[in-house]
Tab-separated table of C-alpha atoms in Angstrom:
chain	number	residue	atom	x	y	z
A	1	UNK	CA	-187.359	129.421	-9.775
A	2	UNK	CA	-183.953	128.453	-7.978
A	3	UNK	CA	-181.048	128.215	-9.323
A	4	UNK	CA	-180.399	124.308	-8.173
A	5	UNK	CA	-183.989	123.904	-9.989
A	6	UNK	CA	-183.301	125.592	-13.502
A	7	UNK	CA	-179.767	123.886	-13.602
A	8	UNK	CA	-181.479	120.531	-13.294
A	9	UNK	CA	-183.848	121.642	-15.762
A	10	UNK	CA	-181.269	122.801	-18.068
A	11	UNK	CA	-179.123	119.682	-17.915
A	12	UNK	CA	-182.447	117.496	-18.589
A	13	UNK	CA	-183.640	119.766	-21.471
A	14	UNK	CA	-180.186	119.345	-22.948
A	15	UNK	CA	-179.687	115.701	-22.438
A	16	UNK	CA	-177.229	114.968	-25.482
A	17	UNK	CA	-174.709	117.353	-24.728
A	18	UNK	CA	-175.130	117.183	-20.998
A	19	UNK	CA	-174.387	112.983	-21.622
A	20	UNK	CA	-171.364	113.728	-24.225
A	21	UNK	CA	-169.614	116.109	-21.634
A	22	UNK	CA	-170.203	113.359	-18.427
A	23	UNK	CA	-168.674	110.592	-20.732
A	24	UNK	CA	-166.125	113.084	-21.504
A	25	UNK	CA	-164.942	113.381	-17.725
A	26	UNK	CA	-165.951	109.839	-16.830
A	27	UNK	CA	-163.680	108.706	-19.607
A	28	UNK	CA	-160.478	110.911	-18.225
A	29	UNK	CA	-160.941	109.904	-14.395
A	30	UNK	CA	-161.240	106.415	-15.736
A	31	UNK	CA	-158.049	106.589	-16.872
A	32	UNK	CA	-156.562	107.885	-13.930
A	33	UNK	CA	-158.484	105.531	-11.659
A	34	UNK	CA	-157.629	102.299	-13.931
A	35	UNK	CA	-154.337	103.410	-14.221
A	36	UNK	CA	-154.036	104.006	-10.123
A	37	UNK	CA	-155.733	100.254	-9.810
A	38	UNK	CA	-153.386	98.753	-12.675
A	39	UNK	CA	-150.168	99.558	-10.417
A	40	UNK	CA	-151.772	99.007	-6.870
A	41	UNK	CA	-152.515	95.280	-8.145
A	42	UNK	CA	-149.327	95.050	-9.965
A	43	UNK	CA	-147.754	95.527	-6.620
A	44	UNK	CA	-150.007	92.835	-4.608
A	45	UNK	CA	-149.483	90.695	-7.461
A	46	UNK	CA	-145.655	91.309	-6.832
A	47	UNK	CA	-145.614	90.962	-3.410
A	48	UNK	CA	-147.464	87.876	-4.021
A	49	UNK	CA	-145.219	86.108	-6.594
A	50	UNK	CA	-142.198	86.895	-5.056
A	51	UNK	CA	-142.822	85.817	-1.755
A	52	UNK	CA	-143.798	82.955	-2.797
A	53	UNK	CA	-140.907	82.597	-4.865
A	54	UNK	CA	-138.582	83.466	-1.281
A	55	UNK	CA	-140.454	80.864	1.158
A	56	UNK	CA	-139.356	78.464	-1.712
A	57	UNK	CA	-136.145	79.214	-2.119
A	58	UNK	CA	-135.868	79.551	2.207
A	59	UNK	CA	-137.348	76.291	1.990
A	60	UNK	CA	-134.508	74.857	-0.586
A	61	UNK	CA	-131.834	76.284	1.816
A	62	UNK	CA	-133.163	74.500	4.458
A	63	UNK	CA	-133.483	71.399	2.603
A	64	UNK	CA	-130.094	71.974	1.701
A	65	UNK	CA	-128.645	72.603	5.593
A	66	UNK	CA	-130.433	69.715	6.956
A	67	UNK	CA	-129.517	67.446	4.019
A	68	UNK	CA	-125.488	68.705	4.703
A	69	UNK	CA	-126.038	68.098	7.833
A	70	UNK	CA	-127.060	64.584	7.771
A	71	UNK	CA	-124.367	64.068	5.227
A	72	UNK	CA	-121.726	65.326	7.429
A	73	UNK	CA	-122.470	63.185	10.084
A	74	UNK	CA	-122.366	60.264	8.186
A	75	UNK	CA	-119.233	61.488	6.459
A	76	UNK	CA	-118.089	62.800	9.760
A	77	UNK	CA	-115.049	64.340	8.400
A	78	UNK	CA	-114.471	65.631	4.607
A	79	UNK	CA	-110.915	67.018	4.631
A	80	UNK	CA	-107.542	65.238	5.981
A	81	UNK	CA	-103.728	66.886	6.442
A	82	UNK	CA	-101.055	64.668	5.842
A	83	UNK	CA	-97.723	65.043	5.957
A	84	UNK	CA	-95.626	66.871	3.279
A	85	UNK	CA	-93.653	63.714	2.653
A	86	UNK	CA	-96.585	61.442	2.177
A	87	UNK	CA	-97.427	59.497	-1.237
A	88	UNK	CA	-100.924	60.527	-2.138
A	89	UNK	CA	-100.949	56.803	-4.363
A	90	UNK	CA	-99.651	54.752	-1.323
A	91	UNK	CA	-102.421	56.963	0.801
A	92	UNK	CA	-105.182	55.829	-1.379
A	93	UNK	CA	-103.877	52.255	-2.004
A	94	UNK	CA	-103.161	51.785	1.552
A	95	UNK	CA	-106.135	53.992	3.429
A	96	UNK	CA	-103.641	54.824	5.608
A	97	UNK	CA	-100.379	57.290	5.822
A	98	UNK	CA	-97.026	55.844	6.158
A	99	UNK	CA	-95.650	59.016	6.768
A	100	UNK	CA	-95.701	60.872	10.489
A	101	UNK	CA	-95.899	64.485	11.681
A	102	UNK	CA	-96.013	65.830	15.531
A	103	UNK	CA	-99.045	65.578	17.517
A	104	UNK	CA	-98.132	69.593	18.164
A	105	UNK	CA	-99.456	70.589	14.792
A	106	UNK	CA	-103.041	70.005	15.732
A	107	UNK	CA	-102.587	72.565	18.780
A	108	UNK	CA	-100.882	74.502	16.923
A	109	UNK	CA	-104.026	74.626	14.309
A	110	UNK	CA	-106.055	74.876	17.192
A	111	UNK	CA	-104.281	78.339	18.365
A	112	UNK	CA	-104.755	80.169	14.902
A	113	UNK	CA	-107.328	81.910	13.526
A	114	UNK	CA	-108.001	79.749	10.751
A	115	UNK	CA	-111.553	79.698	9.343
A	116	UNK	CA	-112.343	77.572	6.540
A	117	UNK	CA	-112.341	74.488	8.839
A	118	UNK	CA	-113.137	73.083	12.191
A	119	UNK	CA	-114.139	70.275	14.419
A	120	UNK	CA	-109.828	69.125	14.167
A	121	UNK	CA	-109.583	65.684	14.628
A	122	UNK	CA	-105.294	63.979	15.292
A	123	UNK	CA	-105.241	60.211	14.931
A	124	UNK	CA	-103.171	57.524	14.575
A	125	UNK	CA	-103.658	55.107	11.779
A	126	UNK	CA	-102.050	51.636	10.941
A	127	UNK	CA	-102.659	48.022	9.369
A	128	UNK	CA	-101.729	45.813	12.322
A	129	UNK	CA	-101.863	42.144	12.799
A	130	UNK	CA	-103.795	41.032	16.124
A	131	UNK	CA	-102.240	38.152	17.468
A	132	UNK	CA	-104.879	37.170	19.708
A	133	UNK	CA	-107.104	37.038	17.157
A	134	UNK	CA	-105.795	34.335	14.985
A	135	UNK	CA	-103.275	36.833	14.144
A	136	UNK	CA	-105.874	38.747	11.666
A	137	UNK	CA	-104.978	41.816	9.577
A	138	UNK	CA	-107.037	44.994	11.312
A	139	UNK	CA	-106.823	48.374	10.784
A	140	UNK	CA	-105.708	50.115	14.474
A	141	UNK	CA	-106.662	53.589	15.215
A	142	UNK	CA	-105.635	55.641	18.005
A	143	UNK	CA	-108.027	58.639	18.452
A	144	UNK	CA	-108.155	61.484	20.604
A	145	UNK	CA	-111.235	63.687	21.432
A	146	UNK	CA	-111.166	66.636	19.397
A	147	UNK	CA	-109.662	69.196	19.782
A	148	UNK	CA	-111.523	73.020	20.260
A	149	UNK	CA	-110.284	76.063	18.507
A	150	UNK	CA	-109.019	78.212	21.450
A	151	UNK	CA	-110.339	81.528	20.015
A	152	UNK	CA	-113.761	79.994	19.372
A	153	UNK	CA	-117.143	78.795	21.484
A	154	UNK	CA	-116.844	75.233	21.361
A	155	UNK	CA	-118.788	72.992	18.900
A	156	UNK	CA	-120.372	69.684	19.777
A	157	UNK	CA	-117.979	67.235	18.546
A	158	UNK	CA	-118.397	65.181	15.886
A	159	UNK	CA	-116.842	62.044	17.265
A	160	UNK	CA	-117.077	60.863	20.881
A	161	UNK	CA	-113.341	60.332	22.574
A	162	UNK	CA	-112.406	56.620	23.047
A	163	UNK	CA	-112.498	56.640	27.237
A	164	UNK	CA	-108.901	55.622	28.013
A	165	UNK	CA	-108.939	51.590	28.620
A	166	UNK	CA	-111.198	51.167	26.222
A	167	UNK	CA	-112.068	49.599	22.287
A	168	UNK	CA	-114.460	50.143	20.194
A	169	UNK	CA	-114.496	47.686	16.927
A	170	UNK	CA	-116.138	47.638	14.026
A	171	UNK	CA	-118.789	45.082	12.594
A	172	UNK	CA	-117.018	42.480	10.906
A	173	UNK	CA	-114.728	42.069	13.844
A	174	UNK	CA	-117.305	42.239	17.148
A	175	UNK	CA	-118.982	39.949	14.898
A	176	UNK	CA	-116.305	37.157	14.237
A	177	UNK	CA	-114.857	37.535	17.427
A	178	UNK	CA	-118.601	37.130	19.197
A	179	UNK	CA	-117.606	40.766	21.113
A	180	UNK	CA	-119.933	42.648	22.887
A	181	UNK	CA	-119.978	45.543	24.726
A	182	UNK	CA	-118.806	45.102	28.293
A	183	UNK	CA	-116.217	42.373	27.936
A	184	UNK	CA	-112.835	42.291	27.875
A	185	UNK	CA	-110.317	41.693	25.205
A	186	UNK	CA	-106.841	41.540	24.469
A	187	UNK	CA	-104.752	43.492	21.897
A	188	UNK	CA	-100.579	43.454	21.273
A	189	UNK	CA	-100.452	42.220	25.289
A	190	UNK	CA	-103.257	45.083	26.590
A	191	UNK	CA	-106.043	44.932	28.259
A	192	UNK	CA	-109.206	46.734	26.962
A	193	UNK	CA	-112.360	46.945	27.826
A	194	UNK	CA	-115.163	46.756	24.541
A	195	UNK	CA	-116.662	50.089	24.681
A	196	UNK	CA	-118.966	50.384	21.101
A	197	UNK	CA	-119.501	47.582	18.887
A	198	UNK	CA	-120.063	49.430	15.298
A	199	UNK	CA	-123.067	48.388	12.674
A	200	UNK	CA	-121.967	47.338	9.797
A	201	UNK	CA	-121.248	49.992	7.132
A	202	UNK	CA	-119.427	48.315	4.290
A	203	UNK	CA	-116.225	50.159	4.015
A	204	UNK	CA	-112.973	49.570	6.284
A	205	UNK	CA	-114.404	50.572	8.845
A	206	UNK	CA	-116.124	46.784	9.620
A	207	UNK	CA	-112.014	45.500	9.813
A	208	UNK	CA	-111.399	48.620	12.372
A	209	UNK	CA	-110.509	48.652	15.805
A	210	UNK	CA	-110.353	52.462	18.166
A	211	UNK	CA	-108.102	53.068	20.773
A	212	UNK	CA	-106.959	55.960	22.791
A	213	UNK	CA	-104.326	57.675	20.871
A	214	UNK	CA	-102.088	57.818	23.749
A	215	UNK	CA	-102.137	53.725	23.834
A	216	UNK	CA	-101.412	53.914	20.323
A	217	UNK	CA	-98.523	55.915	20.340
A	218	UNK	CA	-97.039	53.808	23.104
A	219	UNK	CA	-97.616	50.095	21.159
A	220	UNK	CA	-96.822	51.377	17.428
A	221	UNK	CA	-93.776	52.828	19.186
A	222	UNK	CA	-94.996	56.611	18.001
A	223	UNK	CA	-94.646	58.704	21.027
A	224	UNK	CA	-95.715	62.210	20.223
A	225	UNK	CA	-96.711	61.058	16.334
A	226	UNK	CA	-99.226	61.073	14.353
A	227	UNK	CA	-100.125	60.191	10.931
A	228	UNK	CA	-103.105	62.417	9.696
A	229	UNK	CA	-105.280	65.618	11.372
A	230	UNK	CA	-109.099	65.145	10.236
A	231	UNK	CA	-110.644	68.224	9.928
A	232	UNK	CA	-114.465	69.627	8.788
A	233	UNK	CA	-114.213	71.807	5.949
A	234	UNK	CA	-117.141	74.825	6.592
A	235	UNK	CA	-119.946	74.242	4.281
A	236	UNK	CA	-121.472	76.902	5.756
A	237	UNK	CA	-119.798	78.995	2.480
A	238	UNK	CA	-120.053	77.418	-0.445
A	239	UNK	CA	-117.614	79.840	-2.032
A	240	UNK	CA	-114.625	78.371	0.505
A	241	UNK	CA	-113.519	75.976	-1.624
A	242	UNK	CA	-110.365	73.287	-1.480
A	243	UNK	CA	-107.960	76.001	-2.813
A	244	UNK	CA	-109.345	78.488	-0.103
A	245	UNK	CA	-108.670	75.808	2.635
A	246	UNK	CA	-104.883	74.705	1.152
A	247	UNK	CA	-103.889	78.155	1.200
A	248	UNK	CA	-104.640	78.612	5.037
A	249	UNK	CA	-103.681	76.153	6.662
A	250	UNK	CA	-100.352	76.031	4.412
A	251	UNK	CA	-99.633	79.446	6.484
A	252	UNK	CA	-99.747	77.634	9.801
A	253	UNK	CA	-98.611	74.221	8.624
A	254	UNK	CA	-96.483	74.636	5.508
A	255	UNK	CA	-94.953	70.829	5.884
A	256	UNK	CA	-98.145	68.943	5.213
A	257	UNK	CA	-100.789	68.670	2.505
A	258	UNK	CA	-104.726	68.563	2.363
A	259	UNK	CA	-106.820	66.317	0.695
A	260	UNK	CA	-110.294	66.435	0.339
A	261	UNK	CA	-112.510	63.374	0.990
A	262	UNK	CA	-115.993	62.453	0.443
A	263	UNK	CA	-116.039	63.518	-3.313
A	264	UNK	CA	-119.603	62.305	-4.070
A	265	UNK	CA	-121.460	64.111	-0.646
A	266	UNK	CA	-119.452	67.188	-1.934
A	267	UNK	CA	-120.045	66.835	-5.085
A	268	UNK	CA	-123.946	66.720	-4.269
A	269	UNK	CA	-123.506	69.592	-2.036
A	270	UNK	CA	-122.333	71.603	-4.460
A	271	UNK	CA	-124.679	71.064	-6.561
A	272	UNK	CA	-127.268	71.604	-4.552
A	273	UNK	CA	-125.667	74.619	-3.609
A	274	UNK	CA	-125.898	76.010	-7.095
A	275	UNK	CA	-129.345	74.915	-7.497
A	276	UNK	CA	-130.191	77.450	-4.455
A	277	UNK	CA	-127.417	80.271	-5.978
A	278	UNK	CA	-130.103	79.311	-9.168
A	279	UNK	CA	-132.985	79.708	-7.136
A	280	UNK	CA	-132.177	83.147	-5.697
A	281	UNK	CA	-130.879	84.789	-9.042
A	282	UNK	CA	-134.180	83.984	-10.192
A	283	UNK	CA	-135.832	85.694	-7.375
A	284	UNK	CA	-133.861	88.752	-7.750
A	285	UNK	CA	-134.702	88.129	-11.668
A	286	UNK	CA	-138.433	88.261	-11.094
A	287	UNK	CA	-138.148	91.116	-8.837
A	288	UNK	CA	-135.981	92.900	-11.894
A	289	UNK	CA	-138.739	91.640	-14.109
A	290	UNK	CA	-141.865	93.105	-12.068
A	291	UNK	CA	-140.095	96.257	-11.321
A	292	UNK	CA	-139.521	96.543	-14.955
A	293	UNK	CA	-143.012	95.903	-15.813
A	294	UNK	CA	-144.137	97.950	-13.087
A	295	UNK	CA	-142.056	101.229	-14.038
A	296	UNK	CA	-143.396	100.266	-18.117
A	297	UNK	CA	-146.933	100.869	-16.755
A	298	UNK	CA	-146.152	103.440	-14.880
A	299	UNK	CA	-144.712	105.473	-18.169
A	300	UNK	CA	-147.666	104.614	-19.542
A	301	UNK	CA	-150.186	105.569	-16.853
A	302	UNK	CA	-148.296	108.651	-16.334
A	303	UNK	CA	-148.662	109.973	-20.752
A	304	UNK	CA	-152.385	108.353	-20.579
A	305	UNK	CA	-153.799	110.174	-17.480
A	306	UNK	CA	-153.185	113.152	-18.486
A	307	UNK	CA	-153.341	112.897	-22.180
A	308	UNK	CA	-157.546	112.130	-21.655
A	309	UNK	CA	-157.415	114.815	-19.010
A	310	UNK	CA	-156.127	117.671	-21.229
A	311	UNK	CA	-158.454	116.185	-24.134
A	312	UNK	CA	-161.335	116.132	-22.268
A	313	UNK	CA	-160.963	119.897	-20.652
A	314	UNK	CA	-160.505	120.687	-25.017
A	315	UNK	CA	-163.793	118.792	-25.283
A	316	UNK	CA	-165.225	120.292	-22.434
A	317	UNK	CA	-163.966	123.906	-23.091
A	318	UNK	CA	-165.258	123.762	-26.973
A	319	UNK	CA	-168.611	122.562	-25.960
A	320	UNK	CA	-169.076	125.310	-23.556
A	321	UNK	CA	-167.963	128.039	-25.721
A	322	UNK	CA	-170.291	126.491	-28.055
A	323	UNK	CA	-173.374	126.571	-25.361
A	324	UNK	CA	-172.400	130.195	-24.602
A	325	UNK	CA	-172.373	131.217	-28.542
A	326	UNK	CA	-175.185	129.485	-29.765
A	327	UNK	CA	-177.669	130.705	-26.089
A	328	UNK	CA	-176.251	133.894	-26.262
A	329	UNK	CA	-179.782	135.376	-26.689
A	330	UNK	CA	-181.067	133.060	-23.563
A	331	UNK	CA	-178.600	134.630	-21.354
A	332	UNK	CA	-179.628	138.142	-22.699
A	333	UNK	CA	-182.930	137.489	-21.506
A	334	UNK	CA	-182.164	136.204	-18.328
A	335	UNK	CA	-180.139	139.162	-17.459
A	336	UNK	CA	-183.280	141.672	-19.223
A	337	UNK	CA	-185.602	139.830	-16.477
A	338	UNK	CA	-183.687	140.811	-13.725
A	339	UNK	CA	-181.412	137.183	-13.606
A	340	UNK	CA	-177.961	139.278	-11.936
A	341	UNK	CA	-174.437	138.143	-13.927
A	342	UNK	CA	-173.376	136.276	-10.701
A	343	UNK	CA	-176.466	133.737	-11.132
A	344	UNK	CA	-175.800	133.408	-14.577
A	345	UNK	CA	-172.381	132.762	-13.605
A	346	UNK	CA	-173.277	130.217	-11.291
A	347	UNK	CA	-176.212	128.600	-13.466
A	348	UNK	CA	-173.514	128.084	-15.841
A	349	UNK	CA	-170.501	126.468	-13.371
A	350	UNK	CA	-173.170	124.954	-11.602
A	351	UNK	CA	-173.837	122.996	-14.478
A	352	UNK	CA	-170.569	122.404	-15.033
A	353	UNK	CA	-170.023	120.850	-11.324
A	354	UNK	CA	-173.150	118.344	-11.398
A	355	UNK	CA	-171.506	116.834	-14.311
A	356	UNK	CA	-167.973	116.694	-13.211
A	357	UNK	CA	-169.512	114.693	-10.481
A	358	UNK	CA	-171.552	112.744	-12.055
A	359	UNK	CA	-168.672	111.963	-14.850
A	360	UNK	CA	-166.350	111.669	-12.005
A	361	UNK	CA	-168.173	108.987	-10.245
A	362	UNK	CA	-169.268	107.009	-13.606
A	363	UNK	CA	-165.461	107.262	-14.412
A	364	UNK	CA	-164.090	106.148	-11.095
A	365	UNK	CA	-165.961	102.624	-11.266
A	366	UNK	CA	-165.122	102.471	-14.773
A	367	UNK	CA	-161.367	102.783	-13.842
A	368	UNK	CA	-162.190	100.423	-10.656
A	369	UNK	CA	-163.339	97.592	-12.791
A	370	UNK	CA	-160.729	98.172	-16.137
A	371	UNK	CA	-157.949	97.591	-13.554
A	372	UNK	CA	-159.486	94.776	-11.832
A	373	UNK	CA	-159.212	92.929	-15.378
A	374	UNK	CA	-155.737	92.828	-14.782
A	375	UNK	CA	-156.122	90.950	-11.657
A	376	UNK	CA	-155.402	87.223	-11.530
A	377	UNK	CA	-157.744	86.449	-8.114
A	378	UNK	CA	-161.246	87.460	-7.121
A	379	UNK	CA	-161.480	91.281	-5.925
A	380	UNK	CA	-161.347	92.336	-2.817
A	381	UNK	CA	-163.321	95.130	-0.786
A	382	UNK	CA	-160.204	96.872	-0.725
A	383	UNK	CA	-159.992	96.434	-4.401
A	384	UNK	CA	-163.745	98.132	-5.097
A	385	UNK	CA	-163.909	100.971	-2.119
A	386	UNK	CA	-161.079	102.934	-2.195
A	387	UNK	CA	-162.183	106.475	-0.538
A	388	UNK	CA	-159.086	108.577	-1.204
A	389	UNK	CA	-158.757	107.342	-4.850
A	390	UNK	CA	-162.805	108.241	-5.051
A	391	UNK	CA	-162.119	111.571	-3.377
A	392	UNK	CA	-159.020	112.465	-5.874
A	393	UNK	CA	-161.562	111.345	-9.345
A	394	UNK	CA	-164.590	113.499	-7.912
A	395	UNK	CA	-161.910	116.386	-7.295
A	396	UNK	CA	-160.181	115.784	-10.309
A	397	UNK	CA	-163.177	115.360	-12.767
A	398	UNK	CA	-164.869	118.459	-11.266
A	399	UNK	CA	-161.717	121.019	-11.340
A	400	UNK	CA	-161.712	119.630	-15.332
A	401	UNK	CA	-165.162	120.639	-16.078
A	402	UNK	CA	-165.198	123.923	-13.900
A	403	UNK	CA	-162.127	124.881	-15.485
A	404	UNK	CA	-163.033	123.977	-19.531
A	405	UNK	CA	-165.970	125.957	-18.619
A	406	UNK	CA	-164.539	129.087	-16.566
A	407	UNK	CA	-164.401	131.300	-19.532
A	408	UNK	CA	-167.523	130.390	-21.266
A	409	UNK	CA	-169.393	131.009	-17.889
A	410	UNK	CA	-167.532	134.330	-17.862
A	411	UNK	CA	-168.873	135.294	-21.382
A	412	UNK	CA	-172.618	134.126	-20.629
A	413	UNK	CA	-172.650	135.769	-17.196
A	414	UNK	CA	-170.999	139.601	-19.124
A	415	UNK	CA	-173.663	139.049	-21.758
A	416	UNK	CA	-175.318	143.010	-22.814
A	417	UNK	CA	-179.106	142.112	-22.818
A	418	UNK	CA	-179.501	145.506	-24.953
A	419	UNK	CA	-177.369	144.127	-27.865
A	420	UNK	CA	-179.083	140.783	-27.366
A	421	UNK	CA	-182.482	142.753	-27.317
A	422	UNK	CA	-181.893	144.883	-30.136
A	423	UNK	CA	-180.245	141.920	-32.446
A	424	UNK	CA	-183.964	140.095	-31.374
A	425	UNK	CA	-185.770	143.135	-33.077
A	426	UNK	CA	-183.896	143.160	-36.112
């Protein structure tokens, strides 16, 4: 009879300890497999959550750019520098300062290296009284274009130039004055041409009229002057705040003062801001959180695996020297029949390999489908066939068994059939 035939023999004639020593190696690689399935889905699961977590907090910042954005261009400008001199209470009462610094200060902004804001913006601003227009009160502004760090690549500006010869007026006085683009009109004895007539936006701006700064200067009498340098504060940081902004340009203006307009858009911004500063600390929380988790199960995985391996290689090991006490007189009789040690040997390891396979492969789909409880979608392929982690439970479940039964197999396979023969006769 072959060997191959009396080991399958064997293991069917035995069938109760043959089927405690496969659940004892299918329960070990099940561990390891589960435990190897447990962190592999943690880590999809991961990858999962949190980038889903960072498309919604990419989309939030981009919310939060484009909605600045629009803001800004409404607001057009959300910081002004006025001279040092200036009454902040006549500034607000009035809308306008009474005060006057050179028209050199904006180049001289323009030269530094100043970061915290741009798009610079000199103008001319006073409450005039328009004699050829029923001698109304307006509010005259002399603008330039802006005016383009020197050390930078220039921006699109914010606000077109007025083209020299040229007026642009707001609603309430293209309006009155039936004004519209193309015709001519008269201001303090000049002629100007009507280059924008403004919607209406319900602020002073309706009661405004935009000139050329130059033209300005020459009819207020302000050669060289001006009254106020609008400027862009960079939203691009939300950490640059007012302080940041006083501090720097007090270095290369220290005879003026900044004031910071637009409270509500800011305000908004901010807040917004700190919703997406929110948003990301909570990414970086979950990621803490699953890593965390992840390195928990990992402690665990790492005292379970081989806590079942070492107790089933006990379990394995007491069984066999069991088998090899209690068929001593078996293997005696083999070897009196001619059976040679090595076949013994191998009978006995032989055995010991079909069940760490069989165990091994029983306890590798038991581990497949304990970790797939912790999944939270349907399985995948991936998920079920995984050939290395079936290659590492056959290898591992059969080096347990052959091991646990090494010495027994020794024992059966040096067994004296004389002693075993003369014990029989007694």
């Amino acid at each position: 009879m072959s060997t191959w035939r009396l080991l399958l023999k064997e293991i069917a004639f035995r069938k109760g300890a043959s089927l405690l020593a496969l659940l004892a190696v299918a329960a070990a690689v099940a561990a390891l497999v589960g435990s190897l399935q447990v962190l592999a889905l943690h880590d999809r699961q991961s990858e999962r959550v949190l980038s889903a977590l960072e498309e919604e907090v990419d989309v939030l910042a981009a919310e939060l750019k484009d909605e600045m954005r629009k803001a800004m261009l409404k607001l057009e400008f959300n910081v002004v520098i006025l001279p040092e001199g200036q009454n902040l209470r006549d500034w607000y009462t009035e809308d306008y300062a009474s005060e006057y610094m050179p028209e050199e200060y904006v180049e001289r902004m323009a030269a530094s290296n100043l970061v915290t804001v741009q798009h610079l913006l000199p103008s001319l601003q006073q409450r005039i009284r328009w004699p050829e227009a029923d001698d109304r009160t307006i509010i005259l502004i002399g603008s330039r274009g802006q005016v383009p760090y020197l050390h930078r690549t220039p921006k699109k500006p914010m606000v077109q130039p007025v083209p020299e010869g040229t007026i642009v007026l707001g609603y309430q006085l293209h309006r009155s004055l039936s004004l519209v683009e193309g015709q001519s009109v008269r201001l303090m004895g000049r002629e100007f041409e009507v280059h924008r007539c403004h919607e209406e936006r319900g602020t002073q701006d309706d009661m405004t009229a935009w000139i050329p700064l130059r033209e300005a200067q020459e009819m207020l009498g302000k050669e060289g002057q001006i009254n106020a340098i609008l400027a862009l504060r960079c939203m691009a940081c939300p950490g640059v705040g007012l302080d940041n902004v006083r501090s720097e340009i007090a270095k290369v203006l220290p005879d003026t003062q900044v004031v910071e307009m637009g409270s509500r858009v800011l305000a908004r911004y901010e807040t917004r801001a700190r919703v997406g500063e929110e948003a990301e600390a909570a990414v970086a929380q979950q990621r803490e959180h699953r890593a965390a988790l992840r390195a928990r199960r990992e402690a665990l995985a790492a005292l379970l695996s081989p806590t079942l391996m070492a107790a089933a290689a006990v379990w394995l090991s007491l069984g066999s020297f069991r088998e090899a006490r209690l068929r001593q007189r078996e293997y005696g009789i083999l070897r009196a029949i001619g059976v040679g040690a090595g076949r013994v040997w191998g009978l006995f390891l032989g055995k010991a390999v079909v069940l760490g396979l069989a165990g091994g492969a029983v306890g590798y789909l038991a581990g497949v489908l304990i970790g797939l409880g912790f999944a939270d979608a349907a399985p995948a392929t991936a998920d079920l066939v995984r050939p290395g982690w079936m290659a590492l439970a056959l290898a591992a479940a059969v080096a347990v068994s052959v091991l646990a039964a090494w010495v027994p197999a020794l024992l059966a396979a040096r067994t004296d059939p004389a002693l075993v023969l003369r014990e029989g006769e007694r």
